[in-house]
């Protein structure tokens, strides 16, 4: 069975500080990992996916298969980064359904 | 706005009543997903369609739940004989094959 674990429900940092949101997964095959973000009163939207290896809004995430992790990082947090962040896994195959973690609420203080 | 839309946005119903939700995906997307999200949890997969065919259903989807996607366009999710445990946010998403899933705003169901 596939599982995604986000150990921190809440994370609070000051503006300009580095931020790291942790994500660990459990899956026996070759998963595809994503980070989704939900800003206040907005819908869930894709932030980044590991296969694209992009940096979106200054965020990066590297898939570490040895540690089964996909942590999200940003060197200098901004107040507008305050949001709920969900790590998600897709097993691929034919349906691409997503398995989500419980989410981490990031607050960036001024 | 050409994104995924859901209707209604909020629904309050009494236990035992039936409810139906609608999802309109992005027009060219052939895949449509339903998820359920309860307080403090991430979204959980319920079911998905490729065009009009329902290809997978989660064990979360009891016999009281049914979903359809006639003609491969909009989809409906019906819950019969609602229970308080059905109270949740119901999310719809659409995509083109393996590409990004675009989510709708959700329908918040409250069963009293």
Coordinates of N, CA and C in Angstrom, one line a residue:
Chain A
X1 N 0.8 -1.2 0.0 CA 0.0 0.0 0.0 C 0.9 1.2 0.0
X2 N 0.4 2.3 -0.7 CA 1.2 3.5 -0.7 C 0.7 4.4 0.4
X3 N 1.7 5.2 0.9 CA 1.4 6.1 2.0 C 2.3 7.3 1.9
X4 N 1.8 8.5 2.3 CA 2.6 9.7 2.3 C 2.5 10.3 3.7
X5 N 3.6 10.6 4.3 CA 3.7 11.1 5.7 C 4.3 12.5 5.7
X6 N 3.6 13.4 6.2 CA 4.1 14.8 6.5 C 4.1 14.9 8.0
X7 N 5.3 14.9 8.6 CA 5.3 14.8 10.1 C 4.9 16.1 10.8
X8 N 5.0 17.2 10.1 CA 4.6 18.5 10.8 C 3.3 19.0 10.3
X9 N 2.4 19.2 11.3 CA 1.1 19.7 10.9 C 1.2 21.2 10.8
X10 N 2.1 21.8 11.6 CA 2.2 23.3 11.6 C 3.7 23.6 11.5
X11 N 4.0 24.7 10.7 CA 5.4 25.1 10.6 C 5.4 26.7 10.5
X12 N 6.1 27.3 11.4 CA 6.1 28.7 11.5 C 7.5 29.2 11.3
X13 N 7.8 30.2 10.4 CA 9.1 30.7 10.2 C 8.9 32.2 10.0
X14 N 10.1 32.9 10.1 CA 10.1 34.4 9.9 C 10.4 34.6 8.4
X15 N 9.9 35.7 7.9 CA 10.3 36.2 6.5 C 11.8 36.2 6.4
X16 N 12.2 35.7 5.2 CA 13.6 35.6 4.9 C 14.4 34.4 5.4
X17 N 13.7 33.7 6.3 CA 14.4 32.4 6.8 C 14.2 31.3 5.9
X18 N 15.1 30.3 5.9 CA 14.9 29.1 5.1 C 13.7 28.3 5.6
X19 N 13.1 27.6 4.7 CA 12.0 26.7 5.1 C 12.1 25.4 4.4
X20 N 11.8 24.3 5.2 CA 11.8 23.0 4.7 C 10.6 22.2 5.2
X21 N 9.8 21.8 4.3 CA 8.6 21.0 4.6 C 8.9 19.5 4.3
X22 N 8.7 18.7 5.3 CA 9.2 17.3 5.1 C 8.0 16.4 4.5
X23 N 8.5 15.5 3.7 CA 7.6 14.5 3.2 C 8.3 13.2 3.0
X24 N 7.7 12.1 3.6 CA 8.3 10.8 3.4 C 7.2 9.9 2.7
X25 N 7.6 9.0 1.9 CA 6.6 8.1 1.3 C 6.9 6.7 1.4
X26 N 5.9 5.9 1.2 CA 6.1 4.4 1.2 C 5.4 3.9 0.0
X27 N 6.2 3.3 -0.9 CA 5.7 2.7 -2.1 C 6.8 1.8 -2.7
X28 N 6.4 0.6 -3.1 CA 7.4 -0.4 -3.5 C 7.9 -0.2 -4.9
X29 N 7.1 0.6 -5.7 CA 7.5 0.7 -7.1 C 8.2 2.1 -7.4
X30 N 8.1 2.6 -8.5 CA 8.7 3.9 -8.9 C 7.6 5.0 -8.9
X31 N 7.5 5.7 -7.8 CA 6.4 6.7 -7.7 C 6.7 8.0 -8.4
X32 N 5.7 8.7 -8.6 CA 5.8 10.1 -9.0 C 5.4 11.0 -7.9
X33 N 6.2 11.9 -7.5 CA 5.9 12.8 -6.3 C 5.5 14.2 -6.7
X34 N 4.6 14.8 -6.0 CA 4.1 16.1 -6.2 C 4.0 16.9 -4.9
X35 N 4.1 18.2 -5.1 CA 3.7 19.1 -4.0 C 2.5 20.0 -4.5
X36 N 1.4 19.9 -3.7 CA 0.3 20.8 -4.0 C 0.2 21.8 -2.9
X37 N -0.3 23.0 -3.3 CA -0.5 24.1 -2.3 C -1.9 24.6 -2.4
X38 N -2.4 25.0 -1.2 CA -3.7 25.6 -1.1 C -3.6 26.9 -0.3
X39 N -3.7 28.0 -1.0 CA -3.7 29.4 -0.4 C -5.1 29.6 0.2
X40 N -5.1 30.5 1.2 CA -6.4 30.8 1.8 C -7.5 31.1 0.9
X41 N -8.6 30.4 1.0 CA -9.8 30.6 0.2 C -9.6 30.3 -1.3
X42 N -8.6 29.6 -1.6 CA -8.3 29.2 -3.0 C -8.4 27.7 -3.1
X43 N -8.4 27.2 -4.4 CA -8.5 25.8 -4.6 C -7.1 25.2 -4.6
X44 N -7.0 23.9 -4.4 CA -5.8 23.2 -4.5 C -5.1 23.3 -5.8
X45 N -3.8 23.6 -5.8 CA -3.1 23.7 -7.1 C -1.7 23.1 -7.0
X46 N -1.3 22.6 -8.2 CA 0.0 22.0 -8.2 C 1.1 23.0 -8.1
X47 N 2.1 22.7 -7.2 CA 3.2 23.6 -7.0 C 4.4 23.1 -7.9
X48 N 4.7 21.8 -7.7 CA 5.8 21.2 -8.5 C 5.7 19.7 -8.5
X49 N 6.3 19.1 -9.5 CA 6.4 17.6 -9.6 C 7.8 17.2 -9.8
X50 N 8.2 16.1 -9.3 CA 9.6 15.8 -9.2 C 10.2 15.5 -10.6
X51 N 9.4 15.0 -11.6 CA 10.0 14.7 -12.9 C 10.3 15.9 -13.7
X52 N 9.7 17.1 -13.3 CA 10.0 18.3 -14.1 C 11.2 19.0 -13.6
X53 N 11.6 18.7 -12.4 CA 12.8 19.3 -11.8 C 12.8 20.8 -11.9
X54 N 11.7 21.4 -11.8 CA 11.6 22.9 -11.9 C 11.7 23.5 -10.5
X55 N 11.9 24.8 -10.5 CA 11.9 25.6 -9.3 C 10.7 26.5 -9.5
X56 N 9.7 26.4 -8.7 CA 8.5 27.2 -8.8 C 8.4 28.1 -7.6
X57 N 8.2 29.4 -7.8 CA 8.1 30.4 -6.7 C 9.3 30.3 -5.8
X58 N 10.4 29.8 -6.2 CA 11.6 29.7 -5.4 C 11.7 28.4 -4.6
X59 N 10.7 27.5 -4.8 CA 10.6 26.2 -4.1 C 11.3 25.2 -5.0
X60 N 12.0 24.3 -4.3 CA 12.6 23.1 -5.0 C 12.3 21.9 -4.1
X61 N 12.3 20.7 -4.8 CA 12.1 19.5 -4.0 C 12.9 18.4 -4.8
X62 N 13.7 17.6 -4.1 CA 14.5 16.5 -4.7 C 14.0 15.2 -4.2
X63 N 13.8 14.3 -5.1 CA 13.3 13.0 -4.7 C 14.5 12.2 -4.3
X64 N 14.5 11.7 -3.0 CA 15.6 10.8 -2.5 C 15.0 9.4 -2.3
X65 N 15.3 8.6 -3.3 CA 14.8 7.2 -3.2 C 15.3 6.4 -2.1
X66 N 16.6 6.7 -1.7 CA 17.2 5.9 -0.6 C 16.5 6.2 0.7
X67 N 16.2 7.5 0.9 CA 15.5 7.9 2.2 C 14.0 8.0 2.0
X68 N 13.5 7.6 0.8 CA 12.1 7.7 0.4 C 11.5 9.1 0.9
X69 N 12.2 10.1 0.5 CA 11.7 11.5 0.9 C 11.6 12.4 -0.3
X70 N 10.8 13.4 -0.1 CA 10.6 14.4 -1.2 C 10.3 15.8 -0.4
X71 N 11.3 16.2 0.2 CA 11.2 17.4 1.1 C 11.1 18.7 0.2
X72 N 10.3 19.6 0.6 CA 10.1 20.9 -0.1 C 11.0 22.0 0.6
X73 N 11.7 22.7 -0.2 CA 12.6 23.7 0.4 C 12.6 25.0 -0.3
X74 N 12.8 26.1 0.5 CA 12.9 27.4 -0.1 C 13.9 28.2 0.7
X75 N 14.9 28.8 0.1 CA 16.0 29.4 0.9 C 15.5 30.7 1.7
X76 N 14.6 31.4 1.1 CA 14.2 32.7 1.8 C 12.6 32.8 1.7
X77 N 12.0 32.5 2.8 CA 10.5 32.4 2.8 C 9.9 33.8 2.7
X78 N 8.8 33.9 2.1 CA 8.1 35.2 1.9 C 6.7 35.0 2.6
X79 N 6.1 36.2 3.0 CA 4.8 36.1 3.7 C 3.8 35.5 2.8
X80 N 3.9 35.7 1.5 CA 2.9 35.1 0.5 C 3.0 33.6 0.4
X81 N 4.0 33.0 1.0 CA 4.2 31.6 1.0 C 3.3 30.9 2.0
X82 N 2.7 31.7 2.9 CA 1.8 31.1 3.9 C 0.7 30.4 3.3
X83 N 0.5 29.1 3.6 CA -0.5 28.3 2.9 C -0.4 26.9 3.5
X84 N -1.4 26.1 3.0 CA -1.3 24.6 3.4 C -0.6 23.9 2.2
X85 N 0.3 23.1 2.6 CA 1.1 22.3 1.6 C 0.8 20.8 1.7
X86 N 0.5 20.2 0.6 CA 0.3 18.8 0.6 C 1.3 18.1 -0.3
X87 N 1.9 17.0 0.2 CA 2.7 16.2 -0.6 C 1.9 15.0 -1.1
X88 N 2.1 14.6 -2.4 CA 1.2 13.6 -2.9 C 2.0 12.7 -3.8
X89 N 1.6 11.4 -3.9 CA 2.2 10.4 -4.6 C 1.3 9.8 -5.7
X90 N 1.8 9.6 -6.8 CA 1.0 8.9 -7.9 C 1.8 7.6 -8.2
X91 N 1.0 6.5 -8.2 CA 1.7 5.2 -8.5 C 1.8 5.0 -10.0
X92 N 1.3 6.0 -10.8 CA 1.4 5.8 -12.2 C 0.4 4.7 -12.7
X93 N 0.9 3.8 -13.4 CA 0.1 2.7 -14.0 C -0.9 3.3 -15.0
X94 N -2.1 3.1 -14.8 CA -3.1 3.6 -15.8 C -4.0 4.6 -15.2
X95 N -4.0 4.8 -13.9 CA -5.1 5.8 -13.4 C -4.5 7.0 -12.8
X96 N -3.3 7.1 -12.4 CA -2.6 8.3 -11.9 C -3.4 8.9 -10.7
X97 N -4.1 8.1 -9.9 CA -4.7 8.7 -8.7 C -3.6 9.1 -7.8
X98 N -4.0 10.1 -7.0 CA -3.1 10.7 -6.0 C -3.3 10.2 -4.6
X99 N -2.3 9.9 -3.9 CA -2.4 9.7 -2.5 C -1.7 10.8 -1.8
X100 N -2.5 11.5 -0.9 CA -2.0 12.7 -0.3 C -1.5 12.5 1.2
X101 N -0.6 13.3 1.6 CA -0.3 13.4 3.0 C -1.4 14.3 3.7
X102 N -1.2 14.4 5.0 CA -2.2 15.2 5.8 C -2.0 16.7 5.7
X103 N -0.9 17.1 5.1 CA -0.6 18.5 4.9 C 0.1 19.2 6.1
X104 N 0.8 20.3 5.7 CA 1.5 21.1 6.6 C 1.1 22.5 6.4
X105 N 0.7 23.2 7.5 CA 0.3 24.6 7.4 C 1.5 25.4 7.7
X106 N 1.9 26.1 6.6 CA 3.1 27.0 6.8 C 2.7 28.4 7.0
X107 N 3.2 29.0 8.1 CA 3.0 30.4 8.4 C 4.3 31.2 8.3
X108 N 4.4 32.2 7.5 CA 5.6 33.0 7.4 C 5.3 34.3 8.1
X109 N 5.9 34.6 9.2 CA 5.7 35.8 10.0 C 6.5 37.0 9.5
X110 N 6.0 38.2 9.6 CA 6.8 39.4 9.1 C 7.9 39.7 10.0
Chain B
X1 N -13.9 32.0 -16.5 CA -13.0 31.0 -15.9 C -13.2 29.6 -16.5
X2 N -12.2 29.1 -17.1 CA -12.4 27.8 -17.7 C -11.9 26.6 -16.9
X3 N -11.7 26.8 -15.6 CA -11.3 25.8 -14.7 C -12.4 24.8 -14.4
X4 N -12.0 23.9 -13.5 CA -13.0 22.9 -13.0 C -14.0 23.6 -12.1
X5 N -15.3 23.3 -12.3 CA -16.3 23.9 -11.5 C -17.1 22.8 -10.8
X6 N -17.6 23.2 -9.6 CA -18.4 22.2 -8.8 C -19.7 22.9 -8.3
X7 N -20.7 22.2 -8.2 CA -22.0 22.7 -7.8 C -22.8 21.7 -7.0
X8 N -23.4 22.0 -5.8 CA -23.2 23.3 -5.2 C -21.9 23.5 -4.5
X9 N -21.6 24.6 -3.9 CA -20.4 24.8 -3.2 C -20.6 24.4 -1.7
X10 N -21.8 24.5 -1.2 CA -22.2 24.1 0.1 C -23.5 23.3 0.1
X11 N -23.6 22.3 0.9 CA -24.9 21.6 1.0 C -25.0 21.2 2.5
X12 N -26.2 21.5 3.0 CA -26.5 21.1 4.4 C -27.7 20.2 4.2
X13 N -27.7 19.0 4.8 CA -28.8 18.0 4.6 C -29.0 17.3 5.9
X14 N -30.1 16.7 6.0 CA -30.4 15.9 7.2 C -30.1 14.5 7.0
X15 N -29.7 13.8 8.1 CA -29.3 12.4 8.0 C -30.5 11.6 7.3
X16 N -30.1 10.8 6.4 CA -31.0 10.0 5.7 C -31.5 10.5 4.4
X17 N -31.2 11.7 4.1 CA -31.6 12.3 2.8 C -30.5 11.9 1.7
X18 N -30.9 12.1 0.5 CA -30.0 11.8 -0.6 C -29.5 13.2 -1.1
X19 N -28.2 13.2 -1.6 CA -27.7 14.4 -2.1 C -26.9 14.1 -3.4
X20 N -26.9 15.0 -4.3 CA -26.1 14.9 -5.6 C -25.3 16.1 -5.8
X21 N -24.0 15.8 -6.2 CA -23.1 16.9 -6.5 C -22.7 16.8 -8.0
X22 N -22.4 18.0 -8.5 CA -22.0 18.0 -10.0 C -20.6 18.5 -10.1
X23 N -19.9 18.0 -11.1 CA -18.5 18.5 -11.4 C -18.5 18.7 -12.9
X24 N -18.0 19.9 -13.3 CA -17.8 20.2 -14.7 C -16.3 20.3 -14.9
X25 N -15.6 19.4 -15.6 CA -14.2 19.4 -15.8 C -13.8 20.4 -16.8
X26 N -12.5 20.6 -17.0 CA -11.9 21.4 -18.1 C -12.3 20.6 -19.4
X27 N -12.8 21.3 -20.4 CA -13.5 20.7 -21.5 C -12.7 19.6 -22.2
X28 N -11.4 19.8 -22.4 CA -10.7 18.8 -23.2 C -10.1 17.6 -22.4
X29 N -10.3 17.7 -21.0 CA -9.8 16.7 -20.2 C -10.6 15.4 -20.2
X30 N -9.9 14.3 -20.4 CA -10.6 13.0 -20.5 C -10.7 12.2 -19.2
X31 N -9.9 12.7 -18.2 CA -9.9 12.0 -16.9 C -10.5 12.9 -15.9
X32 N -11.3 12.2 -15.0 CA -12.0 13.0 -14.0 C -11.9 12.2 -12.7
X33 N -11.6 12.8 -11.6 CA -11.4 12.2 -10.3 C -12.3 12.8 -9.3
X34 N -12.7 12.0 -8.3 CA -13.4 12.5 -7.1 C -12.5 12.1 -5.9
X35 N -12.4 13.1 -5.0 CA -11.7 12.9 -3.8 C -12.6 13.4 -2.6
X36 N -12.3 12.9 -1.4 CA -13.0 13.4 -0.2 C -12.0 13.9 0.8
X37 N -12.3 15.0 1.4 CA -11.3 15.5 2.4 C -12.1 15.9 3.7
X38 N -11.6 15.3 4.7 CA -12.2 15.6 6.1 C -11.2 16.4 6.8
X39 N -11.7 17.0 7.9 CA -10.9 18.0 8.7 C -9.6 17.4 9.1
X40 N -8.5 18.1 8.8 CA -7.2 17.6 9.3 C -6.6 16.6 8.4
X41 N -7.2 16.2 7.4 CA -6.7 15.2 6.5 C -6.4 15.7 5.1
X42 N -5.6 15.0 4.3 CA -5.5 15.4 2.9 C -6.6 14.7 2.2
X43 N -6.7 15.1 0.9 CA -7.8 14.5 0.1 C -7.5 13.0 -0.1
X44 N -8.6 12.2 -0.1 CA -8.6 10.8 -0.3 C -9.3 10.4 -1.5
X45 N -8.7 9.6 -2.3 CA -9.2 9.2 -3.6 C -10.5 8.4 -3.4
X46 N -11.5 8.7 -4.2 CA -12.8 8.0 -4.2 C -13.0 7.1 -5.5
X47 N -12.9 7.8 -6.6 CA -13.1 7.1 -7.9 C -12.6 8.0 -9.0
X48 N -12.4 7.3 -10.2 CA -12.0 8.1 -11.4 C -12.6 7.5 -12.7
X49 N -12.8 8.4 -13.6 CA -13.3 8.1 -14.9 C -12.3 8.4 -16.0
X50 N -12.3 7.6 -17.0 CA -11.6 7.9 -18.2 C -12.7 8.0 -19.3
X51 N -12.9 9.2 -19.8 CA -14.1 9.5 -20.6 C -15.3 9.1 -19.8
X52 N -16.2 8.2 -20.4 CA -17.4 7.9 -19.6 C -17.3 6.7 -18.7
X53 N -16.2 6.0 -18.8 CA -16.0 4.7 -18.1 C -15.4 5.0 -16.7
X54 N -16.1 4.4 -15.7 CA -15.6 4.5 -14.3 C -14.6 3.3 -14.2
X55 N -13.4 3.6 -14.0 CA -12.4 2.5 -14.0 C -11.8 2.1 -12.7
X56 N -12.1 2.9 -11.7 CA -11.6 2.4 -10.3 C -12.5 3.1 -9.3
X57 N -12.8 2.3 -8.2 CA -13.5 2.8 -7.1 C -12.7 2.5 -5.8
X58 N -12.6 3.4 -4.9 CA -11.9 3.1 -3.6 C -12.9 2.3 -2.7
X59 N -12.3 1.7 -1.8 CA -13.1 1.0 -0.8 C -13.8 2.0 0.1
X60 N -13.4 3.2 0.1 CA -14.1 4.3 0.8 C -15.5 4.5 0.2
X61 N -15.7 4.1 -1.0 CA -16.9 4.4 -1.7 C -17.9 3.2 -1.4
X62 N -18.7 3.5 -0.4 CA -19.7 2.4 0.0 C -20.8 2.3 -1.0
X63 N -21.7 1.3 -0.8 CA -22.8 1.1 -1.7 C -23.7 2.3 -1.8
X64 N -23.7 3.2 -0.8 CA -24.5 4.3 -0.8 C -24.1 5.4 -1.8
X65 N -22.8 5.3 -2.2 CA -22.3 6.3 -3.2 C -22.3 5.7 -4.6
X66 N -22.7 6.6 -5.5 CA -22.6 6.3 -6.9 C -22.2 7.5 -7.7
X67 N -21.4 7.2 -8.7 CA -20.9 8.3 -9.6 C -21.1 7.9 -11.0
X68 N -21.4 9.0 -11.8 CA -21.6 8.8 -13.2 C -20.9 9.9 -14.0
X69 N -20.6 9.6 -15.2 CA -20.0 10.6 -16.1 C -20.6 10.3 -17.5
X70 N -21.9 10.7 -17.7 CA -22.5 10.4 -19.0 C -21.8 11.2 -20.1
X71 N -21.6 10.6 -21.2 CA -21.0 11.2 -22.4 C -19.6 11.8 -22.2
X72 N -19.0 11.3 -21.1 CA -17.6 11.8 -20.8 C -17.4 13.2 -20.6
X73 N -18.5 13.9 -20.2 CA -18.3 15.4 -19.9 C -18.4 15.6 -18.4
X74 N -19.5 16.2 -17.9 CA -19.7 16.4 -16.5 C -19.9 15.1 -15.7
X75 N -19.7 15.2 -14.4 CA -19.9 14.0 -13.6 C -20.8 14.4 -12.4
X76 N -21.5 13.4 -11.9 CA -22.3 13.5 -10.7 C -21.9 12.5 -9.7
X77 N -21.9 12.9 -8.4 CA -21.6 12.0 -7.3 C -22.9 12.1 -6.4
X78 N -23.5 10.9 -6.2 CA -24.7 10.9 -5.4 C -24.4 10.1 -4.2
X79 N -24.9 10.6 -3.0 CA -24.8 9.9 -1.8 C -26.3 9.6 -1.3
X80 N -26.6 8.3 -1.1 CA -27.9 8.0 -0.7 C -27.9 7.8 0.8
X81 N -29.0 8.1 1.5 CA -29.2 7.9 2.9 C -28.0 8.4 3.7
X82 N -27.8 9.7 3.6 CA -26.6 10.3 4.1 C -26.5 10.0 5.6
X83 N -25.2 9.9 6.1 CA -24.9 9.7 7.5 C -24.0 10.9 7.9
X84 N -23.9 11.1 9.2 CA -23.1 12.2 9.7 C -21.6 12.0 9.3
X85 N -21.2 10.8 9.2 CA -19.8 10.5 8.8 C -19.5 10.9 7.3
X86 N -20.5 11.2 6.6 CA -20.3 11.6 5.2 C -20.0 13.1 5.1
X87 N -20.1 13.8 6.2 CA -19.8 15.3 6.2 C -18.3 15.4 5.9
X88 N -18.0 16.2 4.8 CA -16.7 16.3 4.3 C -16.7 17.4 3.2
X89 N -15.5 17.6 2.6 CA -15.4 18.4 1.4 C -15.2 17.4 0.3
X90 N -16.0 17.5 -0.7 CA -15.9 16.6 -1.9 C -15.2 17.4 -3.0
X91 N -14.1 16.9 -3.5 CA -13.3 17.6 -4.5 C -13.3 16.8 -5.8
X92 N -13.4 17.5 -6.9 CA -13.3 17.0 -8.2 C -12.1 17.5 -8.9
X93 N -11.4 16.7 -9.7 CA -10.2 17.1 -10.4 C -10.3 16.5 -11.8
X94 N -9.7 17.2 -12.8 CA -9.6 16.6 -14.1 C -8.2 16.7 -14.7
X95 N -7.9 15.9 -15.6 CA -6.6 15.9 -16.2 C -6.6 15.3 -17.6
X96 N -5.5 15.5 -18.3 CA -5.3 14.8 -19.5 C -4.3 13.7 -19.2
X97 N -4.7 12.5 -19.2 CA -3.9 11.3 -19.0 C -3.0 11.5 -17.8
X98 N -1.7 11.5 -17.9 CA -0.8 11.5 -16.8 C -0.4 12.9 -16.4
X99 N -1.0 13.9 -17.0 CA -0.6 15.3 -16.6 C -1.3 15.8 -15.4
X100 N -0.9 17.0 -15.1 CA -1.4 17.7 -13.8 C -2.9 17.5 -13.7
X101 N -3.3 17.2 -12.4 CA -4.7 17.2 -12.1 C -5.1 18.6 -11.6
X102 N -6.1 19.1 -12.2 CA -6.7 20.5 -11.9 C -7.9 20.3 -11.0
X103 N -7.9 20.9 -9.8 CA -8.9 20.7 -8.8 C -10.0 21.8 -8.9
X104 N -11.2 21.4 -8.6 CA -12.3 22.3 -8.4 C -12.3 22.9 -7.0
X105 N -13.2 23.8 -6.8 CA -13.3 24.5 -5.5 C -13.9 23.6 -4.4
X106 N -14.5 22.5 -4.8 CA -15.1 21.6 -3.8 C -16.5 21.9 -3.4
X107 N -17.2 20.8 -2.9 CA -18.5 21.0 -2.4 C -18.4 20.5 -0.9
X108 N -18.8 21.5 0.0 CA -18.7 21.1 1.4 C -20.1 20.6 1.8
X109 N -20.1 19.3 2.3 CA -21.3 18.7 2.7 C -21.4 18.6 4.2
X110 N -22.5 19.1 4.8 CA -22.7 19.0 6.2 C -24.0 18.2 6.4
X111 N -23.9 17.1 7.2 CA -25.0 16.2 7.5 C -25.4 16.4 8.9
X112 N -26.6 16.9 9.1 CA -27.1 17.2 10.5 C -27.9 16.1 11.1

